[in-house]
Tab-separated table of C-alpha atoms in Angstrom:
chain	number	residue	atom	x	y	z
A	24	UNK	CA	-21.465	15.656	-15.720
A	25	UNK	CA	-25.251	16.175	-15.606
A	26	UNK	CA	-28.254	14.016	-16.453
A	27	UNK	CA	-28.465	15.334	-20.011
A	28	UNK	CA	-25.012	13.953	-20.777
A	29	UNK	CA	-26.254	10.430	-19.997
A	30	UNK	CA	-28.685	10.469	-22.937
A	31	UNK	CA	-25.873	9.303	-25.223
A	32	UNK	CA	-25.981	5.894	-23.462
A	33	UNK	CA	-28.399	3.434	-25.059
A	34	UNK	CA	-29.288	1.937	-21.659
A	35	UNK	CA	-30.168	5.282	-20.072
A	36	UNK	CA	-33.904	5.673	-19.419
A	37	UNK	CA	-35.609	9.064	-19.090
A	38	UNK	CA	-39.282	8.437	-18.426
A	39	UNK	CA	-42.215	10.610	-17.374
A	40	UNK	CA	-45.157	9.142	-15.448
A	41	UNK	CA	-48.394	11.142	-15.137
A	42	UNK	CA	-51.581	10.764	-13.100
A	43	UNK	CA	-53.960	13.665	-13.603
A	44	UNK	CA	-52.098	16.811	-12.646
A	45	UNK	CA	-49.365	14.881	-10.881
A	46	UNK	CA	-46.142	13.953	-12.657
A	47	UNK	CA	-42.854	12.319	-11.748
A	48	UNK	CA	-39.769	11.893	-13.923
A	49	UNK	CA	-37.568	8.813	-13.660
A	50	UNK	CA	-33.890	8.546	-14.591
A	51	UNK	CA	-31.937	5.270	-14.425
A	52	UNK	CA	-29.703	2.840	-16.292
A	53	UNK	CA	-31.630	-0.289	-17.198
A	54	UNK	CA	-28.395	-2.312	-17.218
A	55	UNK	CA	-27.915	-1.573	-13.501
A	56	UNK	CA	-31.493	-1.332	-12.200
A	57	UNK	CA	-34.161	-4.017	-11.889
A	58	UNK	CA	-37.010	-2.827	-14.126
A	59	UNK	CA	-39.499	-5.228	-12.522
A	60	UNK	CA	-38.834	-3.605	-9.140
A	61	UNK	CA	-39.184	-0.160	-10.729
A	62	UNK	CA	-42.562	-1.050	-12.241
A	63	UNK	CA	-43.827	-2.721	-9.068
A	64	UNK	CA	-42.356	-0.480	-6.348
A	65	UNK	CA	-42.191	2.934	-8.024
A	66	UNK	CA	-44.637	3.275	-10.923
A	67	UNK	CA	-47.541	1.100	-9.687
A	68	UNK	CA	-47.374	2.653	-6.236
A	69	UNK	CA	-47.464	6.125	-7.794
A	70	UNK	CA	-50.863	5.303	-9.340
A	71	UNK	CA	-52.147	3.710	-6.124
A	72	UNK	CA	-51.322	6.607	-3.766
A	73	UNK	CA	-53.800	9.430	-3.205
A	74	UNK	CA	-51.415	12.379	-3.359
A	75	UNK	CA	-47.832	13.419	-3.834
A	76	UNK	CA	-47.256	13.864	-0.093
A	77	UNK	CA	-48.286	10.275	0.544
A	78	UNK	CA	-46.028	9.146	-2.317
A	79	UNK	CA	-43.056	11.052	-0.875
A	80	UNK	CA	-43.634	9.361	2.467
A	81	UNK	CA	-43.647	6.035	0.638
A	82	UNK	CA	-40.283	6.832	-0.999
A	83	UNK	CA	-38.813	7.602	2.415
A	84	UNK	CA	-39.847	4.134	3.595
A	85	UNK	CA	-37.198	2.484	1.369
A	86	UNK	CA	-34.129	1.230	3.195
A	87	UNK	CA	-31.673	2.915	0.792
A	88	UNK	CA	-33.088	6.288	-0.190
A	89	UNK	CA	-31.699	9.790	-0.084
A	90	UNK	CA	-32.607	13.289	-1.170
A	91	UNK	CA	-30.382	14.689	-3.903
A	92	UNK	CA	-29.433	18.352	-3.724
A	93	UNK	CA	-27.108	18.624	-6.734
A	94	UNK	CA	-27.416	17.087	-10.175
A	95	UNK	CA	-23.824	15.784	-10.185
A	96	UNK	CA	-24.672	13.715	-7.095
A	97	UNK	CA	-27.607	12.216	-8.993
A	98	UNK	CA	-25.282	11.001	-11.739
A	99	UNK	CA	-23.110	9.191	-9.188
A	100	UNK	CA	-26.187	7.550	-7.673
A	101	UNK	CA	-27.352	6.354	-11.109
A	102	UNK	CA	-24.033	4.620	-11.711
A	103	UNK	CA	-24.345	2.849	-8.344
A	104	UNK	CA	-27.651	1.215	-9.332
A	105	UNK	CA	-30.129	3.842	-8.060
A	106	UNK	CA	-33.195	5.263	-9.760
A	107	UNK	CA	-33.644	9.051	-9.597
A	108	UNK	CA	-37.201	10.317	-9.008
A	109	UNK	CA	-37.805	13.981	-9.864
A	110	UNK	CA	-40.984	15.627	-8.580
A	111	UNK	CA	-41.651	19.384	-8.202
A	112	UNK	CA	-37.921	20.199	-8.219
A	113	UNK	CA	-37.352	17.615	-5.501
A	114	UNK	CA	-34.988	14.828	-6.412
A	115	UNK	CA	-34.880	11.445	-4.634
A	116	UNK	CA	-32.694	8.404	-5.186
A	117	UNK	CA	-33.808	4.857	-4.392
A	118	UNK	CA	-31.551	1.809	-4.571
A	119	UNK	CA	-33.188	-0.723	-6.917
A	120	UNK	CA	-30.117	-2.374	-8.389
A	121	UNK	CA	-30.120	-5.563	-10.379
A	122	UNK	CA	-28.184	-8.365	-8.652
A	123	UNK	CA	-26.381	-10.618	-11.140
A	124	UNK	CA	-24.273	-13.281	-9.457
A	125	UNK	CA	-23.338	-16.905	-9.841
A	126	UNK	CA	-24.491	-19.519	-7.323
A	127	UNK	CA	-22.228	-20.536	-4.463
A	128	UNK	CA	-19.943	-23.211	-5.918
A	129	UNK	CA	-17.316	-25.489	-4.462
A	130	UNK	CA	-13.875	-23.971	-4.027
A	131	UNK	CA	-11.716	-25.204	-6.910
A	132	UNK	CA	-8.418	-23.451	-6.169
A	133	UNK	CA	-8.107	-24.402	-2.486
A	134	UNK	CA	-8.959	-28.073	-2.150
A	135	UNK	CA	-9.653	-29.691	1.211
A	136	UNK	CA	-10.315	-33.311	2.156
A	137	UNK	CA	-12.574	-32.620	5.115
A	138	UNK	CA	-14.706	-29.654	6.046
A	139	UNK	CA	-17.026	-27.359	4.039
A	140	UNK	CA	-16.618	-27.226	0.278
A	141	UNK	CA	-18.307	-23.915	-0.556
A	142	UNK	CA	-16.497	-20.767	-1.611
A	143	UNK	CA	-17.133	-17.047	-1.409
A	144	UNK	CA	-18.954	-15.154	-4.142
A	145	UNK	CA	-18.241	-12.163	-6.383
A	146	UNK	CA	-21.316	-10.468	-4.883
A	147	UNK	CA	-20.124	-8.927	-1.640
A	148	UNK	CA	-23.510	-9.208	0.069
A	149	UNK	CA	-23.560	-12.974	-0.532
A	150	UNK	CA	-20.032	-13.387	0.844
A	151	UNK	CA	-20.930	-11.309	3.891
A	152	UNK	CA	-24.008	-13.461	4.439
A	153	UNK	CA	-21.917	-16.653	4.327
A	154	UNK	CA	-19.378	-15.281	6.798
A	155	UNK	CA	-21.938	-13.891	9.254
A	156	UNK	CA	-23.770	-17.227	9.303
A	157	UNK	CA	-20.541	-18.901	10.428
A	158	UNK	CA	-19.214	-16.204	12.749
A	159	UNK	CA	-22.143	-15.049	14.878
A	160	UNK	CA	-20.237	-13.088	17.470
A	161	UNK	CA	-21.750	-9.713	18.336
A	162	UNK	CA	-18.344	-8.007	18.228
A	163	UNK	CA	-17.943	-8.615	14.486
A	164	UNK	CA	-17.746	-5.254	12.731
A	165	UNK	CA	-18.196	-4.421	9.031
A	166	UNK	CA	-16.895	-1.049	7.800
A	167	UNK	CA	-17.489	0.111	4.232
A	168	UNK	CA	-14.947	1.944	2.043
A	169	UNK	CA	-14.925	3.010	-1.610
A	170	UNK	CA	-11.755	2.852	-3.698
A	171	UNK	CA	-11.065	3.665	-7.358
A	172	UNK	CA	-11.669	6.946	-9.136
A	173	UNK	CA	-13.288	5.176	-12.106
A	174	UNK	CA	-14.515	1.865	-10.696
A	175	UNK	CA	-15.885	3.188	-7.362
A	176	UNK	CA	-15.321	-0.282	-5.946
A	177	UNK	CA	-16.901	-1.028	-2.591
A	178	UNK	CA	-14.797	-2.893	-0.060
A	179	UNK	CA	-15.791	-4.000	3.421
A	180	UNK	CA	-13.373	-4.395	6.317
A	181	UNK	CA	-14.450	-7.224	8.609
A	182	UNK	CA	-12.875	-7.643	12.024
A	183	UNK	CA	-13.685	-8.714	15.557
A	184	UNK	CA	-13.631	-5.527	17.584
A	185	UNK	CA	-12.596	-7.370	20.734
A	186	UNK	CA	-9.810	-9.496	19.198
A	187	UNK	CA	-8.480	-7.209	16.453
A	188	UNK	CA	-5.151	-5.469	16.984
A	189	UNK	CA	-6.011	-1.773	17.248
A	190	UNK	CA	-2.581	-0.661	15.998
A	191	UNK	CA	-2.915	-2.796	12.864
A	192	UNK	CA	-6.424	-1.424	12.275
A	193	UNK	CA	-5.224	2.160	12.653
A	194	UNK	CA	-2.284	1.459	10.325
A	195	UNK	CA	-4.714	0.099	7.739
A	196	UNK	CA	-7.120	3.038	7.988
A	197	UNK	CA	-4.237	5.442	7.421
A	198	UNK	CA	-3.184	3.419	4.370
A	199	UNK	CA	-6.686	3.446	2.884
A	200	UNK	CA	-6.955	7.214	3.269
A	201	UNK	CA	-3.778	7.709	1.235
A	202	UNK	CA	-4.617	5.215	-1.529
A	203	UNK	CA	-5.184	6.702	-4.968
A	204	UNK	CA	-6.098	4.330	-7.776
A	205	UNK	CA	-8.204	4.645	-10.918
A	206	UNK	CA	-9.437	1.051	-11.135
A	207	UNK	CA	-9.726	-1.642	-8.458
A	208	UNK	CA	-11.019	-5.072	-9.440
A	209	UNK	CA	-9.301	-7.782	-7.411
A	210	UNK	CA	-7.785	-8.744	-4.078
A	211	UNK	CA	-4.337	-9.096	-5.644
A	212	UNK	CA	-4.465	-5.525	-6.933
A	213	UNK	CA	-5.450	-4.225	-3.500
A	214	UNK	CA	-2.594	-6.169	-1.919
A	215	UNK	CA	-0.074	-4.458	-4.207
A	216	UNK	CA	-1.470	-1.078	-3.208
A	217	UNK	CA	-1.182	-1.830	0.503
A	218	UNK	CA	2.366	-3.225	0.385
A	219	UNK	CA	5.008	-0.566	0.999
A	220	UNK	CA	7.663	-2.062	-1.297
A	221	UNK	CA	6.393	-2.995	-4.754
A	222	UNK	CA	9.461	-5.210	-5.326
A	223	UNK	CA	8.737	-7.518	-2.375
A	224	UNK	CA	8.330	-11.066	-3.776
A	225	UNK	CA	6.661	-12.472	-0.655
A	226	UNK	CA	2.913	-12.140	-0.061
A	227	UNK	CA	2.273	-9.936	2.976
A	228	UNK	CA	-1.448	-10.710	2.953
A	229	UNK	CA	-3.228	-14.036	2.727
A	230	UNK	CA	-5.656	-14.454	-0.183
A	231	UNK	CA	-8.439	-17.009	0.037
A	232	UNK	CA	-11.890	-17.845	-1.284
A	233	UNK	CA	-12.710	-20.256	1.559
A	234	UNK	CA	-15.244	-19.040	4.177
A	235	UNK	CA	-13.851	-21.404	6.840
A	236	UNK	CA	-10.368	-19.877	6.509
A	237	UNK	CA	-11.890	-16.396	6.751
A	238	UNK	CA	-13.808	-17.288	9.908
A	239	UNK	CA	-10.770	-18.858	11.534
A	240	UNK	CA	-8.666	-15.787	10.808
A	241	UNK	CA	-11.375	-13.541	12.244
A	242	UNK	CA	-11.220	-15.573	15.455
A	243	UNK	CA	-7.451	-14.920	15.519
A	244	UNK	CA	-7.928	-11.149	15.371
A	245	UNK	CA	-7.135	-10.738	11.662
A	246	UNK	CA	-8.742	-8.156	9.367
A	247	UNK	CA	-10.674	-9.364	6.305
A	248	UNK	CA	-11.062	-7.355	3.074
A	249	UNK	CA	-14.202	-8.143	1.066
A	250	UNK	CA	-14.047	-6.672	-2.433
A	251	UNK	CA	-17.059	-6.168	-4.688
A	252	UNK	CA	-16.682	-8.207	-7.860
A	253	UNK	CA	-14.065	-10.620	-6.490
A	254	UNK	CA	-14.631	-13.957	-4.768
A	255	UNK	CA	-11.124	-13.731	-3.269
A	256	UNK	CA	-10.567	-11.819	-0.053
A	257	UNK	CA	-7.463	-10.475	1.699
A	258	UNK	CA	-6.513	-11.451	5.240
A	259	UNK	CA	-4.029	-9.491	7.299
A	260	UNK	CA	-1.788	-8.990	9.075
A	261	UNK	CA	-0.220	-12.223	7.844
A	262	UNK	CA	2.930	-13.984	8.966
A	263	UNK	CA	5.298	-16.153	6.944
A	264	UNK	CA	4.139	-19.260	8.797
A	265	UNK	CA	0.460	-18.716	7.936
A	266	UNK	CA	1.161	-19.759	4.348
A	267	UNK	CA	2.147	-23.276	5.387
A	268	UNK	CA	-1.104	-24.096	7.138
A	269	UNK	CA	-4.051	-25.809	5.530
A	270	UNK	CA	-7.605	-26.004	6.827
A	271	UNK	CA	-7.138	-29.779	6.905
A	272	UNK	CA	-4.650	-29.324	9.763
A	273	UNK	CA	-7.461	-28.242	12.090
A	274	UNK	CA	-9.745	-31.204	11.395
A	275	UNK	CA	-7.086	-33.921	11.511
A	276	UNK	CA	-5.812	-35.469	14.714
A	277	UNK	CA	-3.278	-33.230	16.443
A	278	UNK	CA	-0.350	-35.565	15.729
A	279	UNK	CA	-1.276	-35.886	12.046
A	280	UNK	CA	-1.824	-32.135	11.683
A	281	UNK	CA	1.592	-31.299	13.157
A	282	UNK	CA	3.212	-33.959	10.972
A	283	UNK	CA	1.672	-32.455	7.820
A	284	UNK	CA	2.961	-29.004	8.759
A	285	UNK	CA	6.422	-30.488	9.349
A	286	UNK	CA	6.289	-32.136	5.905
A	287	UNK	CA	5.552	-28.765	4.301
A	288	UNK	CA	8.593	-27.143	5.899
A	289	UNK	CA	10.750	-30.036	4.678
A	290	UNK	CA	9.325	-29.464	1.191
A	291	UNK	CA	10.143	-25.746	1.538
A	292	UNK	CA	13.796	-26.502	2.344
A	293	UNK	CA	14.063	-28.951	-0.544
A	294	UNK	CA	12.445	-26.723	-3.174
A	295	UNK	CA	14.372	-23.662	-2.021
A	296	UNK	CA	17.910	-24.979	-1.403
A	297	UNK	CA	18.303	-28.306	-3.254
A	298	UNK	CA	19.010	-26.765	-6.715
A	299	UNK	CA	21.567	-24.314	-5.284
A	300	UNK	CA	23.239	-26.994	-3.154
A	301	UNK	CA	23.429	-29.356	-6.142
A	302	UNK	CA	25.267	-26.724	-8.167
A	303	UNK	CA	27.523	-25.754	-5.247
A	304	UNK	CA	28.498	-29.331	-4.394
A	305	UNK	CA	29.036	-30.466	-7.992
A	306	UNK	CA	31.076	-27.389	-8.908
A	307	UNK	CA	33.139	-26.834	-5.757
A	308	UNK	CA	32.767	-29.525	-3.101
A	309	UNK	CA	32.178	-32.993	-4.579
A	310	UNK	CA	34.240	-34.452	-1.716
A	311	UNK	CA	31.259	-33.866	0.597
A	312	UNK	CA	29.478	-36.754	-1.111
A	313	UNK	CA	30.266	-40.427	-0.746
A	314	UNK	CA	32.680	-41.643	-3.406
A	315	UNK	CA	30.134	-43.896	-5.089
A	316	UNK	CA	27.546	-41.125	-5.306
A	317	UNK	CA	30.079	-38.582	-6.569
A	318	UNK	CA	31.203	-41.008	-9.278
A	319	UNK	CA	27.572	-41.710	-10.192
A	320	UNK	CA	26.878	-38.000	-10.744
A	321	UNK	CA	30.152	-37.502	-12.622
A	322	UNK	CA	29.367	-40.478	-14.859
A	323	UNK	CA	25.898	-39.144	-15.695
A	324	UNK	CA	27.421	-35.780	-16.677
A	325	UNK	CA	30.238	-37.050	-18.922
A	326	UNK	CA	28.408	-36.173	-22.127
A	327	UNK	CA	26.902	-32.912	-20.821
A	328	UNK	CA	28.631	-29.926	-22.497
A	329	UNK	CA	27.362	-27.300	-20.032
A	330	UNK	CA	28.336	-26.432	-16.464
A	331	UNK	CA	25.942	-27.576	-13.755
A	332	UNK	CA	24.339	-24.173	-13.166
A	333	UNK	CA	23.385	-23.836	-16.862
A	334	UNK	CA	22.026	-27.361	-16.774
A	335	UNK	CA	19.803	-26.820	-13.742
A	336	UNK	CA	18.584	-23.360	-14.771
A	337	UNK	CA	17.638	-24.745	-18.190
A	338	UNK	CA	15.605	-27.561	-16.647
A	339	UNK	CA	13.968	-25.316	-14.073
A	340	UNK	CA	12.907	-22.896	-16.789
A	341	UNK	CA	11.385	-25.808	-18.714
A	342	UNK	CA	9.394	-26.743	-15.636
A	343	UNK	CA	8.268	-23.111	-15.296
A	344	UNK	CA	7.132	-23.142	-18.927
A	345	UNK	CA	5.141	-26.339	-18.348
A	346	UNK	CA	3.477	-24.845	-15.241
A	347	UNK	CA	2.498	-21.708	-17.116
A	348	UNK	CA	1.286	-23.741	-20.091
A	349	UNK	CA	-0.918	-25.863	-17.817
A	350	UNK	CA	-2.617	-22.658	-16.619
A	351	UNK	CA	-3.058	-21.024	-20.043
A	352	UNK	CA	-4.065	-24.068	-22.082
A	353	UNK	CA	-7.737	-25.131	-22.342
A	354	UNK	CA	-8.665	-27.476	-19.500
A	355	UNK	CA	-9.501	-30.333	-21.864
A	356	UNK	CA	-5.942	-30.624	-23.204
A	357	UNK	CA	-3.876	-29.060	-20.412
A	358	UNK	CA	-3.130	-32.257	-18.377
A	359	UNK	CA	-2.222	-34.390	-21.395
A	360	UNK	CA	-0.160	-31.656	-23.083
A	361	UNK	CA	1.955	-30.893	-20.009
A	362	UNK	CA	2.419	-34.550	-19.083
A	363	UNK	CA	3.523	-35.546	-22.585
A	364	UNK	CA	5.681	-32.418	-22.852
A	365	UNK	CA	7.417	-33.166	-19.551
A	366	UNK	CA	8.110	-36.811	-20.410
A	367	UNK	CA	9.407	-36.050	-23.894
A	368	UNK	CA	11.520	-33.138	-22.692
A	369	UNK	CA	13.206	-35.093	-19.878
A	370	UNK	CA	13.828	-38.259	-21.897
A	371	UNK	CA	15.074	-36.635	-25.097
A	372	UNK	CA	17.271	-34.108	-23.257
A	373	UNK	CA	18.903	-36.952	-21.308
A	374	UNK	CA	19.420	-39.095	-24.413
A	375	UNK	CA	20.869	-36.126	-26.304
A	376	UNK	CA	23.416	-35.571	-23.534
A	377	UNK	CA	22.152	-32.104	-22.667
A	378	UNK	CA	21.438	-33.042	-19.043
A	379	UNK	CA	22.419	-35.860	-16.698
A	380	UNK	CA	20.091	-38.521	-15.330
A	381	UNK	CA	20.646	-37.334	-11.752
A	382	UNK	CA	19.591	-33.846	-12.817
A	383	UNK	CA	16.186	-35.183	-13.887
A	384	UNK	CA	15.729	-36.717	-10.421
A	385	UNK	CA	16.717	-33.450	-8.712
A	386	UNK	CA	14.344	-31.376	-10.848
A	387	UNK	CA	11.502	-33.845	-10.292
A	388	UNK	CA	11.959	-33.704	-6.516
A	389	UNK	CA	12.042	-29.899	-6.587
A	390	UNK	CA	8.959	-29.689	-8.824
A	391	UNK	CA	6.970	-32.003	-6.547
A	392	UNK	CA	8.097	-30.291	-3.337
A	393	UNK	CA	6.978	-26.816	-4.356
A	394	UNK	CA	3.350	-27.967	-4.717
A	395	UNK	CA	3.269	-29.303	-1.165
A	396	UNK	CA	3.011	-25.674	0.015
A	397	UNK	CA	-0.768	-25.084	0.330
A	398	UNK	CA	-0.922	-21.389	-0.724
A	399	UNK	CA	-0.207	-20.476	-4.335
A	400	UNK	CA	1.167	-16.997	-3.540
A	401	UNK	CA	4.008	-18.565	-1.553
A	402	UNK	CA	4.711	-20.986	-4.461
A	403	UNK	CA	5.524	-18.077	-6.709
A	404	UNK	CA	7.783	-16.377	-4.162
A	405	UNK	CA	9.802	-19.568	-3.569
A	406	UNK	CA	10.079	-20.225	-7.312
A	407	UNK	CA	11.556	-16.762	-7.773
A	408	UNK	CA	13.996	-16.885	-4.822
A	409	UNK	CA	15.588	-20.151	-6.031
A	410	UNK	CA	17.355	-18.453	-8.934
A	411	UNK	CA	19.438	-15.941	-6.897
A	412	UNK	CA	20.441	-18.832	-4.612
A	413	UNK	CA	21.592	-20.861	-7.642
A	414	UNK	CA	23.665	-17.910	-8.834
A	415	UNK	CA	25.295	-17.587	-5.397
A	416	UNK	CA	25.949	-21.329	-5.303
A	417	UNK	CA	27.583	-21.263	-8.739
A	418	UNK	CA	29.823	-18.307	-7.799
A	419	UNK	CA	30.820	-19.100	-4.214
A	420	UNK	CA	29.862	-22.726	-3.603
A	421	UNK	CA	28.233	-23.852	-0.349
A	422	UNK	CA	29.424	-20.658	1.362
A	423	UNK	CA	27.421	-18.664	-1.182
A	424	UNK	CA	24.301	-20.737	-0.434
A	425	UNK	CA	24.726	-20.109	3.299
A	426	UNK	CA	25.184	-16.371	2.681
A	427	UNK	CA	22.020	-16.378	0.586
A	428	UNK	CA	20.114	-18.248	3.317
A	429	UNK	CA	21.177	-15.768	6.011
A	430	UNK	CA	20.362	-12.817	3.742
A	431	UNK	CA	16.932	-14.305	3.029
A	432	UNK	CA	16.182	-14.751	6.739
A	433	UNK	CA	17.326	-11.182	7.464
A	434	UNK	CA	15.117	-9.865	4.658
A	435	UNK	CA	12.079	-11.800	5.921
A	436	UNK	CA	12.664	-10.447	9.427
A	437	UNK	CA	12.632	-6.885	8.059
A	438	UNK	CA	9.195	-7.262	6.436
A	439	UNK	CA	6.032	-5.937	8.061
A	440	UNK	CA	2.388	-6.758	7.410
A	441	UNK	CA	0.166	-3.902	8.626
A	442	UNK	CA	2.981	-2.922	10.947
A	443	UNK	CA	3.361	-6.426	12.408
A	444	UNK	CA	6.571	-8.522	12.029
A	445	UNK	CA	6.304	-10.960	9.127
A	446	UNK	CA	8.365	-13.580	10.947
A	447	UNK	CA	6.498	-13.490	14.256
A	448	UNK	CA	6.768	-17.064	15.452
A	449	UNK	CA	4.421	-17.123	18.426
A	450	UNK	CA	1.236	-15.941	16.782
A	451	UNK	CA	-2.215	-17.301	17.608
A	452	UNK	CA	-3.098	-20.520	15.794
């Protein structure tokens, strides 16, 4: 593509500026460049300088300037927010891009009781400014990369040169060299590209929009991925246990912080194994329960025409539908719609004899427990893994649940994040 091909774009500007015998030609996209800066820094200065040599020296004084040798390179510079200045067959590019970004708002997806409330920004320079103001160590390094054949998305790798694991960094650089993608727009998309197995349900990188979490991970030797156009960043290598830590844990008293972490692991066990154990015990081993409790469950299920695994899968799917509806619905009606839907669904299904009363209690406990986990990516993985465990429990009873648990642990131990074990227990905190 050459400059003539850009004339078909309505925002492409081809402008000639003359002063006596001197002339320069400007090429740029007004949707990407700041026209006030162009008028002030390029055109006005052209009229104020005494000669073209002085003007060329002025162009070289810009922080981001370069001399263009081929016209195809000029086109790439235009699409990155540069203005092309043509004078006597010499072509220069100057970065005068227009910065459109929202202010720094409070983080809405990762709530915290104590500590800073601000979040990162879609503009990478703003995010980098926030991080550098909080992590002022001289060993902090920022390396730029460009990914995406069409999007040409800039990403910055941030890491502490002294603390970062050199093997993980080398593993990452090799990965980035081999990546081929047409369009890159988000941290989640980059994570999928970096993960070796596309069918892995567990997040192998931490995603966050909180600067304090980023700074803490930098101090632990992690690598941070800043992505242009996304306020969410990737942190890696990550371990399974990182997803059960909140930034509140570090500002609370030590005893309280450890207790909160313990509560989250209890919630993990409940949300992961309670549905499968319910099915296994009801279907195969009711003698494990006390007689009164076994009779209570049997009495609540007298009118239920379905086996226990159908009953619990049906209710869990209803909960999944309500969770998805709460995300997709407009914010003004989402809380009321999901609350009313959940109440009506549970009450009418119980009265109709489709589910037992104990089942409603079990589902409620499971639904509450899953949201105790502080990172949303781990929510989704746990929600998915519950269904294979229920199937194993319905086929083989408690033995099937134990087999599923051992298989899950073995699978987690086989995972690697940037070459590091996913289940490494004694990592830096």
